[in-house]
GROMACS .gro file of C-alpha atoms in nm:
model
  439
    1MET     CA    1   6.894   5.065  -6.841
    2GLY     CA    2   6.719   5.081  -7.190
    3LEU     CA    3   6.755   4.820  -7.454
    4LEU     CA    4   7.069   4.843  -7.664
    5THR     CA    5   7.044   4.960  -8.022
    6PHE     CA    6   7.163   5.203  -8.291
    7LYS     CA    7   7.020   5.507  -8.479
    8GLY     CA    8   6.799   5.429  -8.779
    9GLY     CA    9   6.669   5.100  -8.909
   10VAL     CA   10   6.312   4.976  -8.983
   11HIS     CA   11   6.049   4.744  -8.819
   12PRO     CA   12   5.931   4.507  -9.090
   13TYR     CA   13   5.681   4.243  -9.014
   14ASP     CA   14   5.875   3.957  -8.864
   15GLY     CA   15   5.663   3.649  -8.954
   16LYS     CA   16   5.855   3.447  -8.686
   17GLU     CA   17   5.532   3.303  -8.532
   18LEU     CA   18   5.517   3.044  -8.844
   19SER     CA   19   5.811   2.859  -8.720
   20ARG     CA   20   5.930   3.019  -8.376
   21ASP     CA   21   5.784   2.724  -8.177
   22CYS     CA   22   5.892   2.433  -8.403
   23ALA     CA   23   6.162   2.233  -8.235
   24ILE     CA   24   6.481   2.119  -8.466
   25GLU     CA   25   6.408   1.797  -8.633
   26GLU     CA   26   6.682   1.616  -8.801
   27LEU     CA   27   6.642   1.544  -9.166
   28LYS     CA   28   6.826   1.264  -9.339
   29PRO     CA   29   6.948   1.336  -9.701
   30GLY     CA   30   6.874   1.155 -10.048
   31SER     CA   31   7.071   0.954 -10.266
   32VAL     CA   32   7.275   1.233 -10.417
   33LEU     CA   33   7.460   1.539 -10.245
   34VAL     CA   34   7.622   1.829 -10.408
   35PHE     CA   35   7.911   2.008 -10.257
   36PRO     CA   36   7.990   2.348 -10.431
   37LEU     CA   37   8.363   2.444 -10.403
   38SER     CA   38   8.264   2.816 -10.330
   39GLN     CA   39   8.061   2.818 -10.010
   40HIS     CA   40   8.245   3.094  -9.853
   41ILE     CA   41   8.414   3.424  -9.908
   42GLY     CA   42   8.743   3.401 -10.082
   43ALA     CA   43   8.920   3.143 -10.306
   44PRO     CA   44   8.716   2.828 -10.391
   45ALA     CA   45   8.838   2.518 -10.231
   46LYS     CA   46   9.044   2.268 -10.437
   47PRO     CA   47   8.905   1.896 -10.467
   48ILE     CA   48   9.124   1.652 -10.303
   49VAL     CA   49   8.927   1.340 -10.416
   50ALA     CA   50   8.861   1.186 -10.765
   51VAL     CA   51   8.572   1.033 -10.946
   52GLY     CA   52   8.514   0.686 -10.811
   53ASP     CA   53   8.671   0.746 -10.470
   54HIS     CA   54   8.486   0.624 -10.151
   55VAL     CA   55   8.462   0.882  -9.878
   56LEU     CA   56   8.354   0.857  -9.519
   57ALA     CA   57   8.118   1.123  -9.333
   58GLY     CA   58   8.331   1.415  -9.204
   59GLN     CA   59   8.614   1.338  -9.464
   60LYS     CA   60   8.771   1.643  -9.627
   61ILE     CA   61   8.703   1.614  -9.984
   62ALA     CA   62   8.823   1.966 -10.077
   63GLU     CA   63   9.110   2.199  -9.911
   64LYS     CA   64   9.113   2.564  -9.897
   65GLY     CA   65   9.234   2.751 -10.199
   66GLY     CA   66   9.427   3.034 -10.027
   67PHE     CA   67   9.445   3.220  -9.694
   68ILE     CA   68   9.086   3.344  -9.728
   69SER     CA   69   8.906   3.024  -9.812
   70ALA     CA   70   8.767   2.711  -9.622
   71ASN     CA   71   8.782   2.332  -9.637
   72ILE     CA   72   8.495   2.120  -9.731
   73HIS     CA   73   8.408   1.783  -9.586
   74SER     CA   74   8.143   1.534  -9.695
   75SER     CA   75   7.836   1.493  -9.485
   76VAL     CA   76   7.778   1.138  -9.591
   77SER     CA   77   7.959   0.834  -9.668
   78GLY     CA   78   7.952   0.714 -10.031
   79THR     CA   79   8.116   0.736 -10.388
   80VAL     CA   80   8.230   1.050 -10.573
   81LYS     CA   81   8.014   1.033 -10.878
   82LYS     CA   82   8.128   1.347 -11.072
   83ILE     CA   83   8.321   1.683 -11.025
   84GLU     CA   84   8.154   1.922 -11.241
   85PRO     CA   85   7.975   2.267 -11.243
   86ARG     CA   86   7.640   2.264 -11.071
   87LEU     CA   87   7.383   2.517 -11.024
   88THR     CA   88   7.372   2.700 -10.661
   89ALA     CA   89   7.107   2.943 -10.522
   90ILE     CA   90   7.340   3.229 -10.509
   91ASN     CA   91   7.642   3.214 -10.727
   92GLY     CA   92   7.511   3.043 -11.041
   93LEU     CA   93   7.720   2.755 -11.169
   94VAL     CA   94   7.999   2.650 -10.943
   95ASN     CA   95   8.228   2.346 -10.972
   96SER     CA   96   8.101   2.092 -10.732
   97ILE     CA   97   8.166   1.748 -10.598
   98VAL     CA   98   7.877   1.514 -10.641
   99ILE     CA   99   7.855   1.221 -10.398
  100GLU     CA  100   7.624   0.925 -10.394
  101ASN     CA  101   7.507   0.849 -10.038
  102ASP     CA  102   7.553   0.491  -9.935
  103GLY     CA  103   7.320   0.546  -9.645
  104LEU     CA  104   7.575   0.397  -9.390
  105TYR     CA  105   7.698   0.736  -9.262
  106GLU     CA  106   8.035   0.574  -9.175
  107CYS     CA  107   8.247   0.838  -9.006
  108ALA     CA  108   8.598   0.958  -9.054
  109GLY     CA  109   8.836   0.999  -8.757
  110LYS     CA  110   8.795   1.304  -8.521
  111LEU     CA  111   8.965   1.626  -8.556
  112ASN     CA  112   9.047   1.651  -8.194
  113ASP     CA  113   9.017   1.415  -7.878
  114ARG     CA  114   9.190   1.609  -7.625
  115PRO     CA  115   9.018   1.852  -7.357
  116TRP     CA  116   9.000   2.191  -7.506
  117ASN     CA  117   9.175   2.340  -7.197
  118ASP     CA  118   9.485   2.140  -7.278
  119LEU     CA  119   9.502   2.291  -7.626
  120THR     CA  120   9.724   2.595  -7.716
  121ARG     CA  121   9.581   2.896  -7.897
  122ASP     CA  122   9.731   2.794  -8.215
  123GLU     CA  123   9.618   2.431  -8.191
  124ILE     CA  124   9.232   2.552  -8.124
  125ILE     CA  125   9.267   2.796  -8.446
  126HIS     CA  126   9.406   2.508  -8.644
  127ILE     CA  127   9.116   2.279  -8.553
  128ILE     CA  128   8.864   2.555  -8.643
  129ASP     CA  129   9.044   2.594  -8.966
  130GLU     CA  130   9.063   2.230  -9.032
  131ALA     CA  131   8.686   2.197  -8.968
  132GLY     CA  132   8.596   2.442  -9.267
  133ILE     CA  133   8.394   2.660  -9.019
  134VAL     CA  134   8.278   2.985  -9.169
  135GLY     CA  135   8.032   3.273  -9.091
  136MET     CA  136   7.685   3.091  -9.105
  137GLY     CA  137   7.473   3.387  -9.099
  138GLY     CA  138   7.526   3.404  -9.465
  139ALA     CA  139   7.838   3.603  -9.503
  140GLY     CA  140   8.081   3.295  -9.523
  141PHE     CA  141   8.389   3.453  -9.387
  142PRO     CA  142   8.624   3.194  -9.262
  143ALA     CA  143   8.619   3.187  -8.884
  144SER     CA  144   8.969   3.087  -8.817
  145VAL     CA  145   9.072   3.425  -9.002
  146LYS     CA  146   8.850   3.613  -8.772
  147LEU     CA  147   8.998   3.467  -8.467
  148SER     CA  148   9.351   3.544  -8.576
  149PRO     CA  149   9.357   3.921  -8.594
  150LYS     CA  150   9.697   4.117  -8.600
  151ASP     CA  151   9.685   4.216  -8.248
  152PRO     CA  152   9.493   3.958  -8.033
  153ASP     CA  153   9.575   4.158  -7.712
  154SER     CA  154   9.343   4.444  -7.847
  155ILE     CA  155   9.040   4.223  -7.871
  156GLU     CA  156   8.814   4.323  -7.584
  157TYR     CA  157   8.477   4.168  -7.708
  158VAL     CA  158   8.374   3.839  -7.847
  159ILE     CA  159   8.019   3.911  -7.949
  160VAL     CA  160   7.777   3.639  -8.059
  161ASN     CA  161   7.515   3.749  -8.292
  162GLY     CA  162   7.192   3.614  -8.158
  163ALA     CA  163   6.983   3.888  -8.288
  164GLU     CA  164   6.846   3.714  -8.585
  165CYS     CA  165   6.694   4.053  -8.719
  166GLU     CA  166   6.576   3.915  -9.059
  167PRO     CA  167   6.206   3.840  -9.058
  168TYR     CA  168   6.081   3.485  -9.059
  169LEU     CA  169   6.405   3.329  -8.964
  170THR     CA  170   6.421   3.120  -8.640
  171SER     CA  171   6.698   2.882  -8.669
  172ASP     CA  172   6.924   3.075  -8.435
  173TYR     CA  173   6.660   3.114  -8.188
  174ARG     CA  174   6.577   2.736  -8.185
  175ARG     CA  175   6.971   2.662  -8.149
  176MET     CA  176   6.992   2.900  -7.835
  177LEU     CA  177   6.680   2.731  -7.667
  178GLU     CA  178   6.797   2.369  -7.757
  179ALA     CA  179   7.165   2.395  -7.735
  180PRO     CA  180   7.258   2.667  -7.460
  181ASP     CA  181   7.541   2.465  -7.327
  182GLN     CA  182   7.694   2.408  -7.672
  183LEU     CA  183   7.678   2.779  -7.732
  184ILE     CA  184   7.815   2.881  -7.402
  185GLU     CA  185   8.107   2.646  -7.398
  186GLY     CA  186   8.174   2.747  -7.793
  187LEU     CA  187   8.184   3.111  -7.665
  188LYS     CA  188   8.418   3.023  -7.383
  189ILE     CA  189   8.644   2.874  -7.624
  190ALA     CA  190   8.637   3.169  -7.840
  191VAL     CA  191   8.710   3.398  -7.543
  192SER     CA  192   9.002   3.200  -7.441
  193LEU     CA  193   9.187   3.297  -7.757
  194PHE     CA  194   9.193   3.678  -7.642
  195LYS     CA  195   9.354   3.744  -7.290
  196ASN     CA  196   9.179   4.064  -7.248
  197ALA     CA  197   8.834   3.981  -7.385
  198LYS     CA  198   8.500   3.891  -7.255
  199GLY     CA  199   8.205   3.738  -7.414
  200VAL     CA  200   7.868   3.903  -7.495
  201ILE     CA  201   7.553   3.734  -7.646
  202GLY     CA  202   7.339   3.993  -7.803
  203ILE     CA  203   6.969   3.898  -7.838
  204GLU     CA  204   6.673   4.105  -7.951
  205ASP     CA  205   6.380   4.138  -7.704
  206ASN     CA  206   6.134   3.949  -7.919
  207LYS     CA  207   6.305   3.648  -7.804
  208PRO     CA  208   6.256   3.677  -7.415
  209GLU     CA  209   6.282   3.311  -7.370
  210ALA     CA  210   6.619   3.294  -7.502
  211ILE     CA  211   6.726   3.598  -7.299
  212LYS     CA  212   6.593   3.439  -6.971
  213LEU     CA  213   6.751   3.101  -7.039
  214LEU     CA  214   7.100   3.226  -7.130
  215THR     CA  215   7.106   3.491  -6.860
  216GLU     CA  216   7.060   3.227  -6.626
  217LYS     CA  217   7.319   2.985  -6.770
  218VAL     CA  218   7.596   3.268  -6.778
  219LYS     CA  219   7.512   3.424  -6.426
  220ASP     CA  220   7.819   3.246  -6.263
  221ILE     CA  221   8.056   3.313  -6.549
  222PRO     CA  222   8.242   3.624  -6.468
  223ASN     CA  223   8.355   3.701  -6.844
  224ILE     CA  224   8.035   3.618  -7.036
  225GLU     CA  225   7.706   3.814  -7.033
  226VAL     CA  226   7.377   3.857  -7.233
  227ALA     CA  227   7.301   4.189  -7.377
  228PRO     CA  228   6.910   4.235  -7.455
  229LEU     CA  229   6.880   4.430  -7.776
  230LYS     CA  230   6.593   4.644  -7.913
  231THR     CA  231   6.418   4.470  -8.190
  232LYS     CA  232   6.477   4.657  -8.504
  233TYR     CA  233   6.618   4.550  -8.852
  234PRO     CA  234   6.918   4.549  -8.915
  235GLN     CA  235   7.010   4.502  -8.558
  236GLY     CA  236   7.218   4.187  -8.647
  237GLY     CA  237   7.429   4.374  -8.901
  238GLU     CA  238   7.802   4.341  -8.757
  239ARG     CA  239   7.837   4.732  -8.754
  240PHE     CA  240   7.531   4.797  -8.564
  241LEU     CA  241   7.556   4.520  -8.333
  242ILE     CA  242   7.900   4.661  -8.222
  243LYS     CA  243   7.761   4.989  -8.212
  244ALA     CA  244   7.470   4.886  -7.991
  245ILE     CA  245   7.684   4.673  -7.745
  246THR     CA  246   8.000   4.874  -7.733
  247GLY     CA  247   7.923   5.214  -7.853
  248ARG     CA  248   8.208   5.193  -8.103
  249LYS     CA  249   8.166   5.269  -8.467
  250ILE     CA  250   8.331   5.102  -8.743
  251ASN     CA  251   8.313   5.186  -9.123
  252SER     CA  252   8.410   5.021  -9.449
  253LYS     CA  253   8.781   5.092  -9.407
  254MET     CA  254   8.782   4.921  -9.087
  255LEU     CA  255   8.760   4.548  -8.942
  256PRO     CA  256   8.558   4.469  -8.634
  257SER     CA  257   8.907   4.388  -8.482
  258ASP     CA  258   9.000   4.756  -8.529
  259ALA     CA  259   8.723   4.834  -8.277
  260GLY     CA  260   8.856   4.554  -8.034
  261CYS     CA  261   8.577   4.321  -8.151
  262VAL     CA  262   8.531   3.976  -8.299
  263VAL     CA  263   8.152   3.895  -8.406
  264HIS     CA  264   8.040   3.552  -8.473
  265ASN     CA  265   7.686   3.394  -8.555
  266VAL     CA  266   7.523   3.186  -8.307
  267ASP     CA  267   7.553   2.839  -8.544
  268THR     CA  268   7.933   2.947  -8.592
  269ILE     CA  269   8.013   2.936  -8.238
  270VAL     CA  270   7.818   2.603  -8.179
  271SER     CA  271   8.013   2.467  -8.476
  272ILE     CA  272   8.346   2.576  -8.305
  273TYR     CA  273   8.218   2.388  -8.012
  274GLN     CA  274   8.148   2.089  -8.222
  275ALA     CA  275   8.488   2.098  -8.398
  276VAL     CA  276   8.707   2.154  -8.082
  277VAL     CA  277   8.514   1.970  -7.818
  278GLU     CA  278   8.365   1.683  -8.032
  279GLY     CA  279   8.620   1.665  -8.308
  280ARG     CA  280   8.356   1.731  -8.579
  281PRO     CA  281   8.388   1.938  -8.900
  282LEU     CA  282   8.119   2.144  -9.050
  283THR     CA  283   7.876   1.907  -9.235
  284ARG     CA  284   7.532   1.995  -9.093
  285ARG     CA  285   7.363   2.324  -8.990
  286ILE     CA  286   7.003   2.436  -8.902
  287VAL     CA  287   6.772   2.559  -9.164
  288THR     CA  288   6.423   2.743  -9.129
  289VAL     CA  289   6.169   2.626  -9.398
  290THR     CA  290   5.895   2.907  -9.376
  291GLY     CA  291   5.676   3.137  -9.554
  292ASP     CA  292   5.286   3.164  -9.620
  293ALA     CA  293   5.335   2.930  -9.920
  294VAL     CA  294   5.464   2.650  -9.704
  295LYS     CA  295   5.246   2.380  -9.564
  296THR     CA  296   5.417   2.302  -9.247
  297PRO     CA  297   5.703   2.555  -9.157
  298LYS     CA  298   5.966   2.392  -8.980
  299ASN     CA  299   6.317   2.401  -8.846
  300TYR     CA  300   6.549   2.124  -8.973
  301TYR     CA  301   6.904   2.003  -8.890
  302VAL     CA  302   7.019   1.924  -9.229
  303TYR     CA  303   7.332   1.746  -9.408
  304LEU     CA  304   7.517   1.999  -9.623
  305GLY     CA  305   7.490   1.904  -9.986
  306MET     CA  306   7.109   1.802  -9.988
  307SER     CA  307   6.888   1.996 -10.198
  308PHE     CA  308   6.646   2.272 -10.123
  309LYS     CA  309   6.373   2.046 -10.295
  310GLU     CA  310   6.415   1.786 -10.030
  311LEU     CA  311   6.353   2.035  -9.764
  312ILE     CA  312   6.017   2.170  -9.908
  313GLU     CA  313   5.912   1.798  -9.956
  314ALA     CA  314   5.967   1.720  -9.587
  315ALA     CA  315   5.773   2.031  -9.495
  316GLY     CA  316   5.472   1.901  -9.695
  317GLY     CA  317   5.526   2.096  -9.991
  318PHE     CA  318   5.371   2.432 -10.088
  319ASP     CA  319   5.003   2.512 -10.018
  320VAL     CA  320   4.999   2.695 -10.352
  321GLN     CA  321   5.260   2.767 -10.610
  322PRO     CA  322   5.483   3.035 -10.467
  323GLU     CA  323   5.566   3.351 -10.659
  324LYS     CA  324   5.882   3.406 -10.510
  325VAL     CA  325   6.130   3.157 -10.336
  326ILE     CA  326   6.435   3.318 -10.125
  327SER     CA  327   6.751   3.154  -9.993
  328GLY     CA  328   6.797   3.359  -9.664
  329GLY     CA  329   6.571   3.643  -9.530
  330PRO     CA  330   6.332   3.862  -9.728
  331MET     CA  331   6.565   4.177  -9.645
  332MET     CA  332   6.899   4.057  -9.772
  333GLY     CA  333   6.830   3.702  -9.911
  334PHE     CA  334   6.845   3.592 -10.265
  335SER     CA  335   6.547   3.474 -10.479
  336PHE     CA  336   6.608   3.184 -10.704
  337TYR     CA  337   6.415   2.982 -10.951
  338SER     CA  338   6.491   2.621 -10.900
  339LEU     CA  339   6.493   2.410 -10.581
  340ASP     CA  340   6.734   2.144 -10.735
  341VAL     CA  341   7.025   2.342 -10.596
  342PRO     CA  342   7.232   2.224 -10.280
  343LEU     CA  343   7.230   2.367  -9.920
  344VAL     CA  344   7.566   2.525  -9.838
  345LYS     CA  345   7.725   2.640  -9.511
  346GLY     CA  346   7.548   2.995  -9.540
  347SER     CA  347   7.187   2.856  -9.620
  348SER     CA  348   6.992   2.977  -9.313
  349SER     CA  349   6.644   2.957  -9.476
  350LEU     CA  350   6.412   2.867  -9.732
  351LEU     CA  351   6.136   3.143  -9.779
  352ALA     CA  352   5.854   3.093 -10.004
  353TYR     CA  353   5.564   3.350 -10.060
  354LYS     CA  354   5.243   3.315 -10.224
  355LYS     CA  355   5.267   3.653 -10.368
  356ASP     CA  356   5.560   3.860 -10.459
  357ASN     CA  357   5.472   4.211 -10.383
  358VAL     CA  358   5.780   4.377 -10.561
  359PRO     CA  359   5.646   4.366 -10.924
  360HIS     CA  360   5.279   4.452 -10.801
  361THR     CA  361   5.396   4.773 -10.663
  362PRO     CA  362   5.534   5.008 -10.957
  363GLU     CA  363   5.819   5.241 -10.873
  364GLN     CA  364   5.693   5.605 -10.850
  365ALA     CA  365   5.858   5.935 -10.843
  366CYS     CA  366   6.058   6.031 -10.532
  367ILE     CA  367   5.858   6.288 -10.310
  368ARG     CA  368   6.167   6.394 -10.117
  369CYS     CA  369   5.994   6.274  -9.778
  370GLY     CA  370   6.336   6.173  -9.642
  371ARG     CA  371   6.216   5.869  -9.490
  372CYS     CA  372   6.498   5.667  -9.653
  373ALA     CA  373   6.751   5.899  -9.477
  374GLN     CA  374   6.567   5.840  -9.142
  375ALA     CA  375   6.578   5.470  -9.191
  376CYS     CA  376   6.934   5.434  -9.294
  377PRO     CA  377   7.148   5.299  -9.012
  378GLU     CA  378   7.465   5.448  -9.157
  379GLY     CA  379   7.317   5.802  -9.156
  380LEU     CA  380   7.356   5.828  -9.536
  381MET     CA  381   7.109   6.015  -9.783
  382PRO     CA  382   7.012   5.735 -10.004
  383MET     CA  383   6.773   5.930 -10.225
  384LYS     CA  384   7.079   6.135 -10.316
  385LEU     CA  385   7.316   5.833 -10.351
  386ALA     CA  386   7.061   5.660 -10.577
  387ALA     CA  387   7.019   5.963 -10.801
  388ALA     CA  388   7.391   5.976 -10.835
  389ALA     CA  389   7.402   5.612 -10.923
  390LEU     CA  390   7.130   5.639 -11.179
  391ARG     CA  391   7.310   5.899 -11.389
  392GLY     CA  392   7.639   5.733 -11.353
  393ASP     CA  393   7.788   5.996 -11.125
  394GLU     CA  394   8.051   5.793 -10.947
  395GLU     CA  395   8.232   6.112 -10.791
  396THR     CA  396   7.926   6.225 -10.619
  397PHE     CA  397   7.818   5.866 -10.491
  398VAL     CA  398   8.162   5.832 -10.333
  399LYS     CA  399   8.162   6.194 -10.197
  400LEU     CA  400   7.821   6.142 -10.035
  401GLY     CA  401   7.948   5.819  -9.861
  402GLY     CA  402   7.800   5.567 -10.085
  403LEU     CA  403   8.071   5.297 -10.020
  404GLU     CA  404   7.931   5.305  -9.663
  405CYS     CA  405   7.626   5.156  -9.783
  406VAL     CA  406   7.572   4.814  -9.603
  407GLU     CA  407   7.296   4.720  -9.858
  408CYS     CA  408   7.058   4.623  -9.584
  409GLY     CA  409   6.755   4.739  -9.786
  410SER     CA  410   6.611   4.968  -9.512
  411CYS     CA  411   6.572   5.276  -9.739
  412ALA     CA  412   6.390   5.075 -10.016
  413TYR     CA  413   6.169   4.925  -9.743
  414ALA     CA  414   6.079   5.272  -9.598
  415CYS     CA  415   6.027   5.442  -9.947
  416PRO     CA  416   5.660   5.523  -9.989
  417SER     CA  417   5.729   5.540 -10.354
  418LYS     CA  418   5.892   5.202 -10.385
  419ARG     CA  419   6.191   5.322 -10.552
  420GLN     CA  420   6.474   5.070 -10.597
  421VAL     CA  421   6.704   5.273 -10.371
  422THR     CA  422   6.901   4.983 -10.261
  423GLN     CA  423   6.956   4.811 -10.587
  424ALA     CA  424   7.090   5.151 -10.742
  425CYS     CA  425   7.352   5.189 -10.457
  426ARG     CA  426   7.447   4.823 -10.474
  427THR     CA  427   7.518   4.846 -10.848
  428MET     CA  428   7.712   5.171 -10.810
  429LYS     CA  429   7.906   5.023 -10.526
  430LYS     CA  430   8.023   4.713 -10.742
  431ILE     CA  431   8.125   4.955 -11.034
  432VAL     CA  432   8.335   5.186 -10.811
  433LEU     CA  433   8.500   4.899 -10.613
  434ASP     CA  434   8.554   4.696 -10.930
  435LYS     CA  435   8.754   4.997 -11.103
  436ARG     CA  436   8.954   5.034 -10.781
  437ARG     CA  437   9.079   4.676 -10.786
  438ARG     CA  438   9.173   4.723 -11.140
  439LYS     CA  439   9.387   5.006 -11.079
   0.00000   0.00000   0.00000
């Protein structure tokens, strides 16, 4: 049987050798931590502490602000010094809780101390909700909402996204190698919420050690299996992971649950284990610090709220001053200009390049080669979508399926003329969707 995959996609240089063999190291934070109230899709969390309050590690400091929202917990014990707007890597200025670390790491009480097999479905989802767990691959969608579809009996697959298809990132790979039992137990918990579901761990074949280890670990578990995937970007995209593993297709008007699937990132599943089994809320995560400008690439287990500056200092600093620094992967991450910003739940990596190739490769005229269409995993015609977007033709953009664009960047990567195809489509999508919301 061939490796599971989807049509389209690209094969960028993956850069994973820089940090792939770097075991996870715990990194303690400095004296001040910043907790933005928007670390997730949906409404910002609401502070439930005040300036001057003493807080404990694991204590809830902000409660979710709506159905699509997430609680936030302090990762350290200390004193609330300020509640004010602070700069973040992605969202600009965000209202944040600033805590002075007392260095004692005194812990709040556990979220749960009962065996998870004794808990009801509603109790498990409540614990996950209280723990503030969100999608940790970058999307930030609240995990408890994903695990509460309208028809739980229709869910046939709980898929763990172990593809980690973004170049350079290795945090999920190290988590699979170093905490396989937590991952499998977390998946058992998630699968137990759906009486007709089985668990599938999808892993790209450039991670043979993880495939071998987890396949051996689940061989005697009847409703969990490992699915080797072809190494190709964006194999880890939710739509394409579902297509590769189940053969089912979803579009922008559907949820994964409409195809009988729930998809979670590796670190999200491990966080579910930590919340339900160990009683710990989401206060830490693994972050890859890498790139050719980083002196010593590493994978760190970090405390949320510490700064990117602390990470790069721990990794030995920069070999040379980088031209570009990115939060996330090079294909869908976001470049930022200051390292004095906090790590949040969706911070998967700090990537630093000696040279930013984008401004050094000027955009040229489209040569009608069709490579963008061949690369598009949605089967769209990006060159026509971009042309419609650039002339402000919303009707043609929508007619050609522009709202199905997942903004993966495959088209721009494949383009020999280096045209900003993805950016044009992304901008037009925002315009169209914003007008629809207003109506």
